[in-house]
Amino acid sequence: MALEKRTSLRRLKPEFILLPNSSYYLLWNCFLFTACVYNAWMIPFRLSFSTSADSSIIIDWLFDLFFVADMYLNYRFVGFMQEGEVITDTVKIKKNYMLNRFKLDIISSCPLDLIAFLILPRVTSLAIGLGIGDLLRVLKLLRFPRYFWVIEKVFAVLQDRNIPLAPLRLVEFFGGVILIAHFAACGFFAFARWNDNIDYCAESEF
């Protein structure tokens, strides 16, 4: 009897569901967008210049932990819109997440670089281990386009409060230009270094 009473009380107790249009969810995604920008800046830089610092690696793994936490949050607690209605049923939330977001999230959130770093033989040098890890972190960039909506949502909130958006739009434009230029510069440098290595190997054969 007591067990049935406790079960009925659990059913009556409302579950915590985070609405997709809530300010808390927007703040959380703003933080994740910042992490994605960090990855978009650091991953090409490390691949091109073959440089890694212990402190930045710790930051990488910390952000990975937040991405994994985001997976669980969206799987269990974040409602979604369907035909103009907010769905808060946990079973439907889980099913929707597994069908729409799970595959990309598991690919882009799994810390493959950490796994590779741990399973490499102890005799392998740290530089080689980090090089493999940097290459595996390229998959993290798959998350970046998903958070573009965060910028538009923040702009919409600021517009509702009568805050001028022209300076922020200018910052957004120049930020995108700088990031694209950063990708191009890292790519050119990596290609030049790879070309120099080929020339060096060709000269060493003679």
Tab-separated table of C-alpha atoms in Angstrom:
chain	number	residue	atom	x	y	z
A	1	MET	CA	0.000	0.000	0.000
A	2	ALA	CA	2.794	2.370	0.957
A	3	LEU	CA	4.661	1.504	-2.258
A	4	GLU	CA	1.594	2.305	-4.358
A	5	LYS	CA	1.213	5.617	-2.541
A	6	ARG	CA	4.838	6.603	-3.217
A	7	THR	CA	4.439	5.629	-6.885
A	8	SER	CA	1.316	7.741	-7.257
A	9	LEU	CA	3.077	10.708	-5.637
A	10	ARG	CA	5.957	10.390	-8.129
A	11	ARG	CA	3.458	10.494	-10.988
A	12	LEU	CA	1.781	13.588	-9.588
A	13	LYS	CA	5.115	15.367	-9.028
A	14	PRO	CA	5.898	17.614	-12.039
A	15	GLU	CA	9.173	16.860	-13.789
A	16	PHE	CA	11.734	19.527	-14.588
A	17	ILE	CA	11.501	20.422	-18.276
A	18	LEU	CA	13.497	23.217	-19.864
A	19	LEU	CA	11.464	25.063	-22.478
A	20	PRO	CA	13.240	25.728	-25.801
A	21	ASN	CA	12.416	29.452	-25.643
A	22	SER	CA	13.492	29.989	-22.030
A	23	SER	CA	16.214	32.464	-21.125
A	24	TYR	CA	18.143	29.785	-19.213
A	25	TYR	CA	18.343	27.605	-22.307
A	26	LEU	CA	19.495	30.594	-24.364
A	27	LEU	CA	22.250	31.418	-21.862
A	28	TRP	CA	23.399	27.804	-21.866
A	29	ASN	CA	23.592	27.775	-25.658
A	30	CYS	CA	25.447	31.108	-25.657
A	31	PHE	CA	28.110	29.454	-23.536
A	32	LEU	CA	28.275	26.472	-25.899
A	33	PHE	CA	28.499	28.841	-28.862
A	34	THR	CA	31.526	30.441	-27.197
A	35	ALA	CA	33.073	26.991	-26.828
A	36	CYS	CA	32.442	26.323	-30.524
A	37	VAL	CA	34.117	29.603	-31.474
A	38	TYR	CA	37.093	28.614	-29.344
A	39	ASN	CA	37.325	25.272	-31.150
A	40	ALA	CA	36.946	26.932	-34.549
A	41	TRP	CA	39.872	29.217	-33.744
A	42	MET	CA	42.222	26.794	-31.975
A	43	ILE	CA	41.848	23.592	-34.003
A	44	PRO	CA	43.089	25.014	-37.347
A	45	PHE	CA	45.830	26.929	-35.515
A	46	ARG	CA	47.190	23.805	-33.828
A	47	LEU	CA	46.979	21.698	-36.971
A	48	SER	CA	48.891	24.313	-38.953
A	49	PHE	CA	51.544	25.308	-36.429
A	50	SER	CA	51.832	21.985	-34.545
A	51	THR	CA	51.662	23.666	-31.190
A	52	SER	CA	49.757	22.728	-28.050
A	53	ALA	CA	49.892	23.946	-24.481
A	54	ASP	CA	48.921	21.910	-21.454
A	55	SER	CA	46.552	24.621	-20.241
A	56	SER	CA	44.685	24.792	-23.570
A	57	ILE	CA	44.347	21.001	-23.660
A	58	ILE	CA	42.672	21.103	-20.265
A	59	ILE	CA	40.290	23.760	-21.607
A	60	ASP	CA	39.547	21.481	-24.587
A	61	TRP	CA	38.613	18.565	-22.380
A	62	LEU	CA	36.584	20.807	-20.082
A	63	PHE	CA	34.537	22.047	-23.039
A	64	ASP	CA	34.089	18.438	-24.155
A	65	LEU	CA	32.596	17.714	-20.750
A	66	PHE	CA	30.099	20.534	-21.236
A	67	PHE	CA	29.190	19.198	-24.686
A	68	VAL	CA	28.504	15.764	-23.192
A	69	ALA	CA	26.389	17.426	-20.493
A	70	ASP	CA	24.475	19.222	-23.266
A	71	MET	CA	23.746	15.862	-24.877
A	72	TYR	CA	22.162	14.578	-21.676
A	73	LEU	CA	20.314	17.857	-21.132
A	74	ASN	CA	18.721	17.761	-24.589
A	75	TYR	CA	18.022	14.034	-24.324
A	76	ARG	CA	16.186	14.283	-21.031
A	77	PHE	CA	15.105	17.802	-20.091
A	78	VAL	CA	14.691	20.099	-23.123
A	79	GLY	CA	11.260	20.307	-24.733
A	80	PHE	CA	10.794	20.926	-28.443
A	81	MET	CA	8.311	22.531	-30.792
A	82	GLN	CA	6.037	20.381	-32.930
A	83	GLU	CA	3.335	21.921	-35.106
A	84	GLY	CA	3.313	25.074	-32.963
A	85	GLU	CA	3.012	23.139	-29.697
A	86	VAL	CA	5.669	22.749	-27.024
A	87	ILE	CA	6.248	19.047	-26.334
A	88	THR	CA	7.223	18.362	-22.718
A	89	ASP	CA	6.613	14.616	-22.531
A	90	THR	CA	9.939	12.991	-21.621
A	91	VAL	CA	9.343	9.915	-23.776
A	92	LYS	CA	8.715	12.061	-26.846
A	93	ILE	CA	11.690	14.290	-25.972
A	94	LYS	CA	14.019	11.288	-25.855
A	95	LYS	CA	12.650	9.866	-29.086
A	96	ASN	CA	12.946	13.214	-30.875
A	97	TYR	CA	16.524	13.669	-29.699
A	98	MET	CA	17.604	10.187	-30.764
A	99	LEU	CA	16.085	10.675	-34.212
A	100	ASN	CA	17.317	14.205	-34.918
A	101	ARG	CA	20.408	15.107	-32.900
A	102	PHE	CA	22.042	12.064	-31.383
A	103	LYS	CA	24.243	10.944	-34.303
A	104	LEU	CA	25.833	14.324	-34.910
A	105	ASP	CA	26.183	15.012	-31.196
A	106	ILE	CA	27.958	11.738	-30.440
A	107	ILE	CA	30.379	12.288	-33.325
A	108	SER	CA	31.150	15.892	-32.401
A	109	SER	CA	31.108	15.481	-28.606
A	110	CYS	CA	32.975	12.234	-28.017
A	111	PRO	CA	36.489	13.121	-26.736
A	112	LEU	CA	38.311	11.043	-29.348
A	113	ASP	CA	41.506	13.022	-28.812
A	114	LEU	CA	41.501	12.137	-25.110
A	115	ILE	CA	40.845	8.480	-25.909
A	116	ALA	CA	43.678	8.449	-28.450
A	117	PHE	CA	45.986	10.167	-25.984
A	118	LEU	CA	45.233	7.552	-23.316
A	119	ILE	CA	45.543	4.449	-25.507
A	120	LEU	CA	48.772	5.503	-27.239
A	121	PRO	CA	51.807	3.551	-26.064
A	122	ARG	CA	53.829	5.193	-23.334
A	123	VAL	CA	56.902	5.171	-25.566
A	124	THR	CA	55.133	7.451	-28.073
A	125	SER	CA	56.226	11.022	-27.713
A	126	LEU	CA	53.812	13.612	-26.379
A	127	ALA	CA	54.068	15.655	-29.554
A	128	ILE	CA	52.892	12.750	-31.718
A	129	GLY	CA	50.070	12.038	-29.336
A	130	LEU	CA	48.884	15.626	-29.388
A	131	GLY	CA	49.162	15.736	-33.169
A	132	ILE	CA	46.787	12.823	-33.498
A	133	GLY	CA	44.482	14.431	-30.956
A	134	ASP	CA	44.397	17.727	-32.856
A	135	LEU	CA	43.435	15.897	-36.029
A	136	LEU	CA	40.626	14.071	-34.251
A	137	ARG	CA	39.312	17.343	-32.840
A	138	VAL	CA	38.345	18.471	-36.345
A	139	LEU	CA	35.079	16.596	-35.771
A	140	LYS	CA	34.252	19.166	-33.080
A	141	LEU	CA	33.689	21.718	-35.826
A	142	LEU	CA	30.547	19.844	-36.909
A	143	ARG	CA	28.752	21.419	-33.962
A	144	PHE	CA	29.563	24.989	-34.958
A	145	PRO	CA	26.845	25.617	-37.607
A	146	ARG	CA	24.158	24.349	-35.237
A	147	TYR	CA	24.631	27.341	-32.918
A	148	PHE	CA	24.244	30.094	-35.495
A	149	TRP	CA	20.650	30.472	-34.338
A	150	VAL	CA	21.957	31.686	-30.977
A	151	ILE	CA	23.185	34.947	-32.531
A	152	GLU	CA	19.817	35.647	-34.160
A	153	LYS	CA	17.992	34.799	-30.956
A	154	VAL	CA	20.180	37.163	-28.932
A	155	PHE	CA	19.614	39.894	-31.509
A	156	ALA	CA	15.857	39.310	-31.293
A	157	VAL	CA	15.953	39.655	-27.502
A	158	LEU	CA	17.987	42.861	-27.727
A	159	GLN	CA	15.651	44.258	-30.384
A	160	ASP	CA	12.669	43.654	-28.117
A	161	ARG	CA	14.441	45.842	-25.544
A	162	ASN	CA	14.996	48.608	-28.120
A	163	ILE	CA	18.769	48.157	-28.180
A	164	PRO	CA	20.305	49.231	-31.536
A	165	LEU	CA	21.625	46.262	-33.479
A	166	ALA	CA	23.716	48.034	-36.133
A	167	PRO	CA	26.991	47.974	-34.115
A	168	LEU	CA	26.422	44.338	-33.167
A	169	ARG	CA	25.695	43.382	-36.778
A	170	LEU	CA	28.969	45.039	-37.726
A	171	VAL	CA	30.808	43.048	-35.045
A	172	GLU	CA	29.133	39.877	-36.314
A	173	PHE	CA	30.227	40.618	-39.894
A	174	PHE	CA	33.836	41.401	-39.033
A	175	GLY	CA	33.971	38.426	-36.678
A	176	GLY	CA	32.945	36.130	-39.522
A	177	VAL	CA	35.472	37.736	-41.882
A	178	ILE	CA	38.279	37.359	-39.341
A	179	LEU	CA	37.393	33.721	-38.715
A	180	ILE	CA	37.347	32.926	-42.438
A	181	ALA	CA	40.689	34.734	-42.850
A	182	HIS	CA	42.045	32.703	-39.947
A	183	PHE	CA	40.988	29.454	-41.659
A	184	ALA	CA	42.596	30.579	-44.912
A	185	ALA	CA	45.855	31.657	-43.240
A	186	CYS	CA	46.151	28.392	-41.320
A	187	GLY	CA	45.413	26.425	-44.480
A	188	PHE	CA	48.031	28.320	-46.522
A	189	PHE	CA	50.636	27.895	-43.798
A	190	ALA	CA	49.903	24.157	-43.465
A	191	PHE	CA	50.145	23.708	-47.232
A	192	ALA	CA	53.434	25.649	-47.375
A	193	ARG	CA	54.910	23.577	-44.569
A	194	TRP	CA	53.762	20.356	-46.211
A	195	ASN	CA	55.289	21.506	-49.530
A	196	ASP	CA	58.590	22.347	-47.790
A	197	ASN	CA	58.669	18.883	-46.228
A	198	ILE	CA	58.181	17.274	-49.652
A	199	ASP	CA	60.990	19.382	-51.130
A	200	TYR	CA	63.253	18.476	-48.218
A	201	CYS	CA	62.559	14.768	-48.672
A	202	ALA	CA	63.181	15.036	-52.417
A	203	GLU	CA	66.514	16.803	-51.847
A	204	SER	CA	67.599	14.258	-49.249
A	205	GLU	CA	67.237	11.442	-51.771
A	206	PHE	CA	70.043	12.886	-53.931
